XYZ file of C-alpha atoms in Angstrom:
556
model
C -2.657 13.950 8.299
C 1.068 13.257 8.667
C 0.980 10.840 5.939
C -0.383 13.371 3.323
C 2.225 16.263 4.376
C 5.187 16.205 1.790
C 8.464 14.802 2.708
C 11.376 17.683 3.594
C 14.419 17.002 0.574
C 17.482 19.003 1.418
C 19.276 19.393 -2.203
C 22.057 22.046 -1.171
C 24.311 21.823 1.587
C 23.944 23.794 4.334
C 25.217 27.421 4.388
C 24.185 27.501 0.463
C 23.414 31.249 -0.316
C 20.122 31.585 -2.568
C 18.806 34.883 -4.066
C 15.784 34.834 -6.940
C 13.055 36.704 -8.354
C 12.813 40.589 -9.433
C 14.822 41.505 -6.626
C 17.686 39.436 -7.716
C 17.167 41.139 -11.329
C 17.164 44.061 -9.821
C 20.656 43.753 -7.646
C 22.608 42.860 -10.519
C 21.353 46.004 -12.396
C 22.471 47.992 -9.738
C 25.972 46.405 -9.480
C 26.323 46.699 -13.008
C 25.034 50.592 -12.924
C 27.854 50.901 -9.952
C 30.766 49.568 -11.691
C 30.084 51.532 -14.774
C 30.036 55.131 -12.053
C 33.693 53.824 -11.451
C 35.052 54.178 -14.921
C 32.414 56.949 -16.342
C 34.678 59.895 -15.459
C 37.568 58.606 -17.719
C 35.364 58.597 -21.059
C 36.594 61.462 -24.098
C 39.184 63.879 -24.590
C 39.143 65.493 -21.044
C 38.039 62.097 -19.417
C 40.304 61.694 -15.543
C 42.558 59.266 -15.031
C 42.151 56.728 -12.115
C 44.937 55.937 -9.971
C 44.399 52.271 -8.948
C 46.768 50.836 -5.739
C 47.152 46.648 -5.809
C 47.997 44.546 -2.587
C 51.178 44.741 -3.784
C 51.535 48.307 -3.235
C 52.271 48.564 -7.418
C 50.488 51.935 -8.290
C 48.949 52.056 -11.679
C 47.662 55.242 -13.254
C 45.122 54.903 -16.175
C 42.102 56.088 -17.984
C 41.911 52.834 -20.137
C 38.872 50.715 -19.328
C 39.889 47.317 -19.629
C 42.833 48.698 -17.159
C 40.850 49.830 -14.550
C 38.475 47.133 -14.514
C 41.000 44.338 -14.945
C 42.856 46.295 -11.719
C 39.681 46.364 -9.604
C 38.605 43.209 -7.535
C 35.287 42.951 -8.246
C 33.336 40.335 -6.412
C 29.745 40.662 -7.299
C 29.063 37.911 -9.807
C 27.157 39.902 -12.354
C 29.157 42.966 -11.925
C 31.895 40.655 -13.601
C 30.599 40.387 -17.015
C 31.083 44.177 -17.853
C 35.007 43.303 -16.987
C 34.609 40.375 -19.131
C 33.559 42.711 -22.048
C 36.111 45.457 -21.562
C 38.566 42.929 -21.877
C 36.861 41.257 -25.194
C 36.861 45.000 -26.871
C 40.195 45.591 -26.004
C 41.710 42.247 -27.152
C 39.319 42.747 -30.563
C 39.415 46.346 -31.293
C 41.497 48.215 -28.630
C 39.606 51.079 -28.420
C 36.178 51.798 -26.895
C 36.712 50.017 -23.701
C 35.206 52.674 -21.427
C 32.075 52.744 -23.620
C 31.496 49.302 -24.066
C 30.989 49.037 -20.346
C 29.024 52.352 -20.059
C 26.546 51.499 -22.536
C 25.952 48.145 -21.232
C 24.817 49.510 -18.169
C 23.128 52.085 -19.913
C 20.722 49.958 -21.326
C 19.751 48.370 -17.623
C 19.500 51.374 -16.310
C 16.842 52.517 -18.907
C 15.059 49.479 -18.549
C 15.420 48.833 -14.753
C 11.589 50.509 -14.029
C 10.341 48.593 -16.264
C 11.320 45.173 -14.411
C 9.977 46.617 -11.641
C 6.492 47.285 -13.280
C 6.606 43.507 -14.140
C 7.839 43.597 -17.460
C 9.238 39.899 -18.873
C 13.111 40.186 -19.124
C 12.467 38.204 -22.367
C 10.471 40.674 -23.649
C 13.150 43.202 -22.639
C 15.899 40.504 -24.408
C 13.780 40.482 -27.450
C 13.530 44.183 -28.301
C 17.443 44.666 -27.532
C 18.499 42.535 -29.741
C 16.285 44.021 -32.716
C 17.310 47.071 -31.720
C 20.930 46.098 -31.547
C 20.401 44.745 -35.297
C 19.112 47.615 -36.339
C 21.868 49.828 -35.094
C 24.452 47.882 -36.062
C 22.877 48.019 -39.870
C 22.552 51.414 -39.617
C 26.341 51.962 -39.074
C 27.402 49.994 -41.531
C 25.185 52.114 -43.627
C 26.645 55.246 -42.488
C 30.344 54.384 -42.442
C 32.918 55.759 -45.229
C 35.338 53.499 -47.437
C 39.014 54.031 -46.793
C 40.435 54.679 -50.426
C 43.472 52.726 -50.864
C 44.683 53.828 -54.071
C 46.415 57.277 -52.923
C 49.533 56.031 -50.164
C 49.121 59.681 -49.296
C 45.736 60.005 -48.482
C 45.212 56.868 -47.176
C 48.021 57.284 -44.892
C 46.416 60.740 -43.593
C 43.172 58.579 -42.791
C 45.256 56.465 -40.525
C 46.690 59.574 -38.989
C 43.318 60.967 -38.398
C 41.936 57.672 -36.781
C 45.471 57.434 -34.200
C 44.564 60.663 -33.481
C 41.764 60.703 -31.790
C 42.352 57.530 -30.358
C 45.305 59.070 -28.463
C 42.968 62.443 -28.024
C 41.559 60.723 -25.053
C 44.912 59.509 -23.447
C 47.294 60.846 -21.140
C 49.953 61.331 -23.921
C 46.836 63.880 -25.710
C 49.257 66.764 -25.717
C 51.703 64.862 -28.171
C 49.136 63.231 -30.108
C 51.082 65.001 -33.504
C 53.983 63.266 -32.641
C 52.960 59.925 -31.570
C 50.423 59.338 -34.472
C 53.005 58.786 -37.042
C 54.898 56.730 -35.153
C 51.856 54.229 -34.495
C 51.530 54.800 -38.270
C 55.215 54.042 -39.447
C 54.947 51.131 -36.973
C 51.528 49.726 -37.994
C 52.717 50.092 -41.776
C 55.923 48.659 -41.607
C 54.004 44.826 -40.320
C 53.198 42.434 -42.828
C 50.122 43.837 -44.493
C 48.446 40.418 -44.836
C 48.593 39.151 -40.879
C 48.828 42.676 -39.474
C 50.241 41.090 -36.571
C 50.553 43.268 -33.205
C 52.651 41.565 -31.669
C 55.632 41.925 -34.047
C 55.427 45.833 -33.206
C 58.073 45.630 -30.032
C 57.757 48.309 -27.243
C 60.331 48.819 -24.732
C 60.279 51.263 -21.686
C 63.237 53.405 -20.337
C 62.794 55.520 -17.717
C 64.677 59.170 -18.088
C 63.927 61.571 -20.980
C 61.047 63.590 -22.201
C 58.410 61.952 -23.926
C 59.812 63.418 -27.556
C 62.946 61.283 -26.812
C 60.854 57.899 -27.638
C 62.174 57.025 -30.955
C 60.552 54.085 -33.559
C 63.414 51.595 -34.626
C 62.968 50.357 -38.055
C 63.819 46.957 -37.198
C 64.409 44.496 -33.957
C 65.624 46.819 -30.171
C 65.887 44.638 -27.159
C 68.022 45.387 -24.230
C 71.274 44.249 -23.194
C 71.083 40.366 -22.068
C 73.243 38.890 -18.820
C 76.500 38.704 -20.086
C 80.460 37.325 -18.777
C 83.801 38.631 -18.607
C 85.033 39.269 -21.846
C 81.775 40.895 -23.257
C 83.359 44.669 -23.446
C 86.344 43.570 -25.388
C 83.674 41.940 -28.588
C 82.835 44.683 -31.603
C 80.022 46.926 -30.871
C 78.678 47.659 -34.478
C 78.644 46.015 -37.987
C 77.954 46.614 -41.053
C 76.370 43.725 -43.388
C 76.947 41.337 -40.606
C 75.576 37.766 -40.720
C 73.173 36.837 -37.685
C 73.105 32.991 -36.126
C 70.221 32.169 -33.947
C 70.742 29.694 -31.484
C 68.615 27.677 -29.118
C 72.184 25.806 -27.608
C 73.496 26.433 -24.075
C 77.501 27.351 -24.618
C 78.626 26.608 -21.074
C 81.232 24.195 -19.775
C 78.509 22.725 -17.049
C 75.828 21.832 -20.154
C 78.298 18.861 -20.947
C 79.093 18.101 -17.085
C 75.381 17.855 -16.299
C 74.213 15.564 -19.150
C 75.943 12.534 -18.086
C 76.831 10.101 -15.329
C 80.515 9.087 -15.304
C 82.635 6.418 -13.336
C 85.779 6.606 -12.902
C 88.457 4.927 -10.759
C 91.660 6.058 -11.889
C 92.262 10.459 -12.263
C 93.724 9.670 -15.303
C 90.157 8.598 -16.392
C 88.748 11.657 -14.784
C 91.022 13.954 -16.728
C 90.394 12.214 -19.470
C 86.777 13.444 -19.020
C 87.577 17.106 -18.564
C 89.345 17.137 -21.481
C 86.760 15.909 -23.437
C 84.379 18.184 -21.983
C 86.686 21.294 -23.230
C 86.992 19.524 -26.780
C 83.539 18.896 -26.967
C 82.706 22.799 -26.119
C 85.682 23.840 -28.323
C 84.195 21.668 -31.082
C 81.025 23.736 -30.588
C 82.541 26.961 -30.793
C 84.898 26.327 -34.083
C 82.048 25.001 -35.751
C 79.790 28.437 -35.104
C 82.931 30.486 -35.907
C 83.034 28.554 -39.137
C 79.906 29.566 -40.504
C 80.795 33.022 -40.713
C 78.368 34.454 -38.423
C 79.775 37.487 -36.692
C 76.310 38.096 -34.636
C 75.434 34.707 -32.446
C 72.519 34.987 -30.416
C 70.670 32.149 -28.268
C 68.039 31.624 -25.977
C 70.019 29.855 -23.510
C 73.182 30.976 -21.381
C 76.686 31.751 -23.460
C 79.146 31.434 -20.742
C 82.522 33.103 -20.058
C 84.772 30.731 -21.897
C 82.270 31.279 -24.814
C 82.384 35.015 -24.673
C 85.955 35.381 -24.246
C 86.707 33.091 -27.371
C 84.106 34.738 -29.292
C 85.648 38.373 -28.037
C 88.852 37.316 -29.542
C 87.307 36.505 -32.501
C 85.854 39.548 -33.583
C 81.958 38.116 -32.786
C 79.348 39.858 -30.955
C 77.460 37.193 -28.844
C 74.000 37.256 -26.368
C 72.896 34.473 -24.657
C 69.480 34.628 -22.840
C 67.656 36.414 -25.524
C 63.756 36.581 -24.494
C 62.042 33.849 -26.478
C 59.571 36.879 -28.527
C 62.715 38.874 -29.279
C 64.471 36.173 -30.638
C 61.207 35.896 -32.892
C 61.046 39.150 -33.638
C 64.695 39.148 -34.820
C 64.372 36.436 -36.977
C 61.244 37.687 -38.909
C 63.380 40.778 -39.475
C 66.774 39.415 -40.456
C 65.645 36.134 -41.892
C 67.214 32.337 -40.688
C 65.726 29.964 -38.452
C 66.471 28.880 -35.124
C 69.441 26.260 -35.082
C 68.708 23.492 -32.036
C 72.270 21.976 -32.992
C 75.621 23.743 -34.445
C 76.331 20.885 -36.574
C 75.514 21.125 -40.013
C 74.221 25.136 -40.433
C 73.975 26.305 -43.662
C 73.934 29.875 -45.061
C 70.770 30.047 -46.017
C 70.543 29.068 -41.778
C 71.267 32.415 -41.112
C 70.047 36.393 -41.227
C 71.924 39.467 -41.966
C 71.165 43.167 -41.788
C 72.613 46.430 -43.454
C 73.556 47.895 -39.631
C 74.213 46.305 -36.070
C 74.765 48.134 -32.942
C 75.064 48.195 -29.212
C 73.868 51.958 -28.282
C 73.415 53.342 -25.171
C 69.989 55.006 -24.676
C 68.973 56.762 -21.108
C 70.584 53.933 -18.672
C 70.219 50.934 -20.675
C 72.183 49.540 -23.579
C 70.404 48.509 -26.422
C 71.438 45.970 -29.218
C 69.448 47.205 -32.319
C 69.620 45.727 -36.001
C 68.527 47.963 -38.801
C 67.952 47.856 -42.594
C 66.714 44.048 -42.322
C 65.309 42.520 -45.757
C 62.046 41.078 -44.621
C 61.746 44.244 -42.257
C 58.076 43.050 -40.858
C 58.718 43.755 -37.670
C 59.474 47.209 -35.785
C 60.209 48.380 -32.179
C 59.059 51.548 -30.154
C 61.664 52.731 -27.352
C 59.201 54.896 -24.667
C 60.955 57.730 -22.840
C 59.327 59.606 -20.310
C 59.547 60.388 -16.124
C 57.869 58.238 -13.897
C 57.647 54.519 -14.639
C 53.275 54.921 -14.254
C 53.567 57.468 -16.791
C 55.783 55.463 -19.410
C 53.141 52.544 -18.592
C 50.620 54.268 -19.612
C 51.914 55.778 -22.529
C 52.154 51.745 -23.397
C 48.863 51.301 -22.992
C 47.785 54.398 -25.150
C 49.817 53.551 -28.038
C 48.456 49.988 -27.917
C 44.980 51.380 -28.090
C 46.064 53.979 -31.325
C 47.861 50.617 -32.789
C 44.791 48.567 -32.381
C 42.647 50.738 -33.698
C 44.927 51.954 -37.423
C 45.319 48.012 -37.143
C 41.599 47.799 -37.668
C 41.299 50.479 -39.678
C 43.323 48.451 -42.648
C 41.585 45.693 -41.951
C 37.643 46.828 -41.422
C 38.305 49.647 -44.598
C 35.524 51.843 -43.595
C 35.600 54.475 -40.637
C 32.612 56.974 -39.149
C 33.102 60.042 -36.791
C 33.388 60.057 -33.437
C 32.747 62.425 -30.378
C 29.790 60.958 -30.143
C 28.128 61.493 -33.261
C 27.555 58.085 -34.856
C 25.907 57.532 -31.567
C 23.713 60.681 -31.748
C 22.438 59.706 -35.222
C 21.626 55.662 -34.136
C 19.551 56.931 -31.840
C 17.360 59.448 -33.650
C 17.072 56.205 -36.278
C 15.760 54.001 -33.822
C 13.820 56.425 -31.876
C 11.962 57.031 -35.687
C 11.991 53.385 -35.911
C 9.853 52.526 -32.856
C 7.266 54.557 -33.587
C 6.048 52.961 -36.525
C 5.515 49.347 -34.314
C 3.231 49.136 -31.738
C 3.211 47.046 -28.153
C 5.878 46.872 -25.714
C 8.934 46.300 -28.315
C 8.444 50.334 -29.191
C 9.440 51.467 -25.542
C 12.165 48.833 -25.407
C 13.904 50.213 -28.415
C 12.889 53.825 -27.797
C 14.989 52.963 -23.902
C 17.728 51.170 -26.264
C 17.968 54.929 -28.494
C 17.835 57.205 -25.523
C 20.656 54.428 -23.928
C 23.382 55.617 -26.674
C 22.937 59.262 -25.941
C 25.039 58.511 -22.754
C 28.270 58.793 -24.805
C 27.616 62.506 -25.978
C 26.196 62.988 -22.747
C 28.989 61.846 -21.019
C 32.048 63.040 -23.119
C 30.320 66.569 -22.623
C 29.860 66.182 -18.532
C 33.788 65.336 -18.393
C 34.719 68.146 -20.121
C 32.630 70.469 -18.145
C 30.026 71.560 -20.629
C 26.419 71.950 -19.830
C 25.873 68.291 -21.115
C 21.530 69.041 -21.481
C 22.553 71.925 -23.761
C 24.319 70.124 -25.960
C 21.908 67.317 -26.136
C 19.441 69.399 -27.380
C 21.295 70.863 -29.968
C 22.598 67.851 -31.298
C 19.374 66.245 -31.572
C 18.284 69.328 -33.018
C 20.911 69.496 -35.584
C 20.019 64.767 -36.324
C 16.946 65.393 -36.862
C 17.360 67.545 -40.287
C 19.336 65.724 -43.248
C 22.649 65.912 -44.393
C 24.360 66.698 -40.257
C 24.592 62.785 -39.795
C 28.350 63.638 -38.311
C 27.716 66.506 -35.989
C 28.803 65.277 -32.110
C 30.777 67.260 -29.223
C 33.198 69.298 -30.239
C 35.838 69.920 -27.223
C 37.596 72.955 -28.607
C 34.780 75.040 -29.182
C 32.858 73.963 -26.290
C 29.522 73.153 -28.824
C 28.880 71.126 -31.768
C 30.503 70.334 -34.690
C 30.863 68.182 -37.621
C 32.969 65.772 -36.413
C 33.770 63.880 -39.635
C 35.200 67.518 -41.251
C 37.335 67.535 -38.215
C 38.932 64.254 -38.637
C 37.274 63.097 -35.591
C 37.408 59.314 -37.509
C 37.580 55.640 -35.839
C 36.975 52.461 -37.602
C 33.222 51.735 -38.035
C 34.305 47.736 -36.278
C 34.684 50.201 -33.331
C 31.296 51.456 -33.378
C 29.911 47.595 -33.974
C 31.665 45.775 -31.289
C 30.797 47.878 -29.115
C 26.689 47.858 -29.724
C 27.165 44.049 -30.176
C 29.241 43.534 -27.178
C 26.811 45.534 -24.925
C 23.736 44.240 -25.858
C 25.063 40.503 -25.364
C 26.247 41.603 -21.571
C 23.198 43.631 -21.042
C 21.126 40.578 -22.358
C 22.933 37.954 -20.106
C 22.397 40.039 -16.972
C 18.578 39.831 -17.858
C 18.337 36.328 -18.216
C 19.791 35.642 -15.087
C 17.181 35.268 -11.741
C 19.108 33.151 -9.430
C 21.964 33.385 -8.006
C 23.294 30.261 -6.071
C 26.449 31.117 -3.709
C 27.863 27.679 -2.352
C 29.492 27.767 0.872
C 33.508 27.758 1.206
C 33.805 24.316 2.266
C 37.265 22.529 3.681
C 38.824 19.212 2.407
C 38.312 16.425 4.870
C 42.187 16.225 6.295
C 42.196 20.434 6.344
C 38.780 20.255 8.616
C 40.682 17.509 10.567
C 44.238 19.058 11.178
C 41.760 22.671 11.924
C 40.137 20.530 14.822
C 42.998 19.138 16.411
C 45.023 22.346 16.302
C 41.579 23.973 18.176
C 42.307 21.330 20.429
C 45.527 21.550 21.582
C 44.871 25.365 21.899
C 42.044 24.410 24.016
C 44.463 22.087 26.303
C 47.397 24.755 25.847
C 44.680 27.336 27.552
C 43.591 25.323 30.606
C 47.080 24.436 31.369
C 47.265 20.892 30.378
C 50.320 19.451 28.459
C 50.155 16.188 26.638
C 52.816 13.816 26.389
């Protein structure tokens, strides 16, 4: 009998954690479902904020998604992937981070009883992502062309859509006057690459948040600098700008080369050479006219002072992405060597100055010829509140970003949503079989953005529901969602509720992937945390001499 028993093959090692089946389904719906509770409060115009505490003790205050999530440690495996695409719609659209996540879980919640009635997740997988084409189609359908032509109107469009991308942020109550400055900022780029990251932002404690001013140009704060600094010029006009990647220090020369000597005549020979090759240096960047020298590397006293007495303004230490940002602005190119610099070498702008703003001094050039780049200087209290003031103007820039780039735009407060779902919910009853209750789940799964934005301001959130399906289901009110003011409904797209239709996209594409992965998974494999061999060893003998220490032995 023993011979016909099958033989026992261990495969994992020992300790190796193994969940599977429904009930493995089922966990990582409900750690998806728990993670979205976290950030659900934060969604809309009167969405909370979160106040998140590190093991650092660094205190972060935010209502930004991709924030809170990135902030919390969150261990469970599955629970992961709505962090994952939180961050993906905030590095792709920067907006619509909260309801990327909320939707996602959204869907598993509709769908949870019927996994537990036996339904095949592939089934399930199936009818999302039909239902995710569909919507996505649909939105395309219903979003509006940006018109170009008119500077004016176009530039109230992009207004509109910074608008009520800051409506939702802590900085809500100055929406008016932050919007054109996201605007001015986002315009003033290089209309082709639309680069963010040539739109500067620096923070300065002190002020009112009306003190934050936009600098047409390059800002960056005043760099580590020697004796002799206070006594260079402070402001130009029509100065030219040398960009430097050369350390102008007496030690760069001492610590490049090995020297013998056996007579101190040789060894002042050596010194002297060191302060001819430095003065070499210097004479030859004086020479090319520059009366602005900035380099990534140190510019030490001797530097300063003959630069001071010169009538040049010099910074050494410059970070490496302001240094960029200056030369977009004021043209030139970073010279590794100060041998051989031409004119065409270097930038100029119309205005330089040093200026003192709150406690910091700021070098800032202005009127620069290939002005592509700009720079927003933050005011405000407390250094949270400035942070997140960051964070919402990098969501309003993100989304006037896309915007110009996507061309089309649909309302918001929840009304594109609102009209997907009465599409879809049409839609499914004209097929038959199980597909026609996954898609009718996927529709009644994007009401939870009305329903939500309308629970966080405090309105009777069934009410409105009612009404606003009401209102979708007769033509021509395509655009009616919340509206905050009037604690009802409203069209949304008459009161320039507007975001950028890629918005709306990412996030039904984004969702249904995550919600989709989460389904295919039914086993979850935890290996256990094993030690390297000589860790295990040195773990054993220190057990051991504690061991020895505690019955009183001592080895010799």
């Amino acid at each position: 009998m023993n011979s016909l028993m099958q033989p026992q093959i261990i495969l994992l090692r020992e300790g190796t954690d193994t969940s599977q089946g429904k009930g493995q389904l089922l966990s990582n719906i409900n750690a998806c479902i728990a993670i979205a509770d976290t950030i659900r409060t934060t969604l809309g115009p009167r969405g909370m904020d979160k106040l998140i505490v590190d093991s650092r003790g660094k205190v972060t205050i935010s209502n930004d998604g991709a924030t809170i999530l990135k902030l919390l440690d969150i261990v469970h495996p599955a629970g992961k992937v709505l962090v994952d695409i939180a961050r993906s719609q905030d590095a792709e659209v920067g907006d619509g981070t909260t309801s990327v996540s909320l939707f996602a879980a959204e869907l598993l919640k509709e769908i949870k009883s019927y996994i537990e009635e036996g339904v095949s997740p592939q089934v399930i997988i199936k009818g999302f992502r039909k239902a995710s084409q569909l919507a996505i189609n649909k939105v395309k359908e219903l979003a509006v062309p940006i018109e170009k032509s008119n500077p004016d109107e176009f530039r109230e469009i992009l207004e509109k859509c910074a608008s009520t991308a800051l409506s939702s942020k802590l900085v809500h109550s100055q929406k008016d006057f932050f919007k054109k400055m996201v605007v001015d900022a986002v315009l003033s780029l290089d209309q082709e690459e639309l680069n963010e990251k040539m739109i500067g932002i620096k923070k300065i404690p002190g002020g009112a948040m009306q003190d934050s001013l936009l600098v047409e140009g390059v800002a960056f704060k005043k760099t580590f600098s020697y004796a002799g600094f206070e006594q260079q010029p402070k402001s130009f006009k029509n100065p030219k700008i040398l960009s430097l990647n050369v350390e102008l220090e007496l030690k760069a020369e001492r610590d490049n080369a090995e020297v013998r000597v056996e007579k101190v005549k040789e060894y002042q020979a050596i010194v002297d050479a060191e302060w001819k090759i430095i003065y070499d240096k210097l004479e030859k960047i004086v020479a090319t006219g520059a009366k602005i020298v900035l380099s990534r590397l140190p510019i030490g006293d001797l530097a300063t002072q003959y630069f001071a007495d010169r009538d040049i303004f010099c910074a050494g230490r410059v970070l490496n992405e302001d240094l960029s940002r200056v030369i977009k602005a004021v043209g030139g190119q970073v010279q590794s060597s100060v041998n051989d610099i031409k004119p065409e070498h270097l930038g100029s702008c119309e205005y330089f100055e040093e200026r003192q703003i709150g406690g910091e001094r700021f070098n800032i050039f202005q009127g620069c010829p290939n002005s592509k780049t700009c720079t927003l200087v933050l005011r405000g209290g407390a250094e949270q509140f400035i942070e997140e003031v960051e964070r919402s103007l990098h969501d309003a820039i993100m989304v006037v970003r896309r915007a110009i780039k996507s061309k089309t735009i649909v309302a918001g407060g929840g009304a594109t949503e609102m009209e997907v779902s009465r599409y879809l919910r049409e839609y499914s009853r004209t097929i038959e079989g199980k597909q026609q209750l996954i898609i009718a789940a996927f529709a009644k799964a994007l009401e939870v953005i009305p329903r939500q934005i309308a629970d966080n301001a405090g309105f009777d959130a069934t009410d409105i529901l009612n009404k606003l399906r009401q209102k979708h289901a007769t033509d021509g009110n395509q655009w009616f969602g919340v509206d905050i003011n009037s604690e009802s409904i409203s069209n949304n797209y008459d009161n320039f509720v507007w975001e950028p239709a890629l918005v709306k996209i990412n996030i039904l594409s984004a969702s249904t992937e995550a919600a989709n992965l989460i389904l295919s998974v039914d086993e979850t494999v935890r290996n256990p945390q094993s030690e390297k061999p000589d860790a295990a060893a040195n773990a054993r003998a220190r057990g051991a001499m504690m061991a020895a220490r505690g019955r009183g032995v001592t080895r010799r």
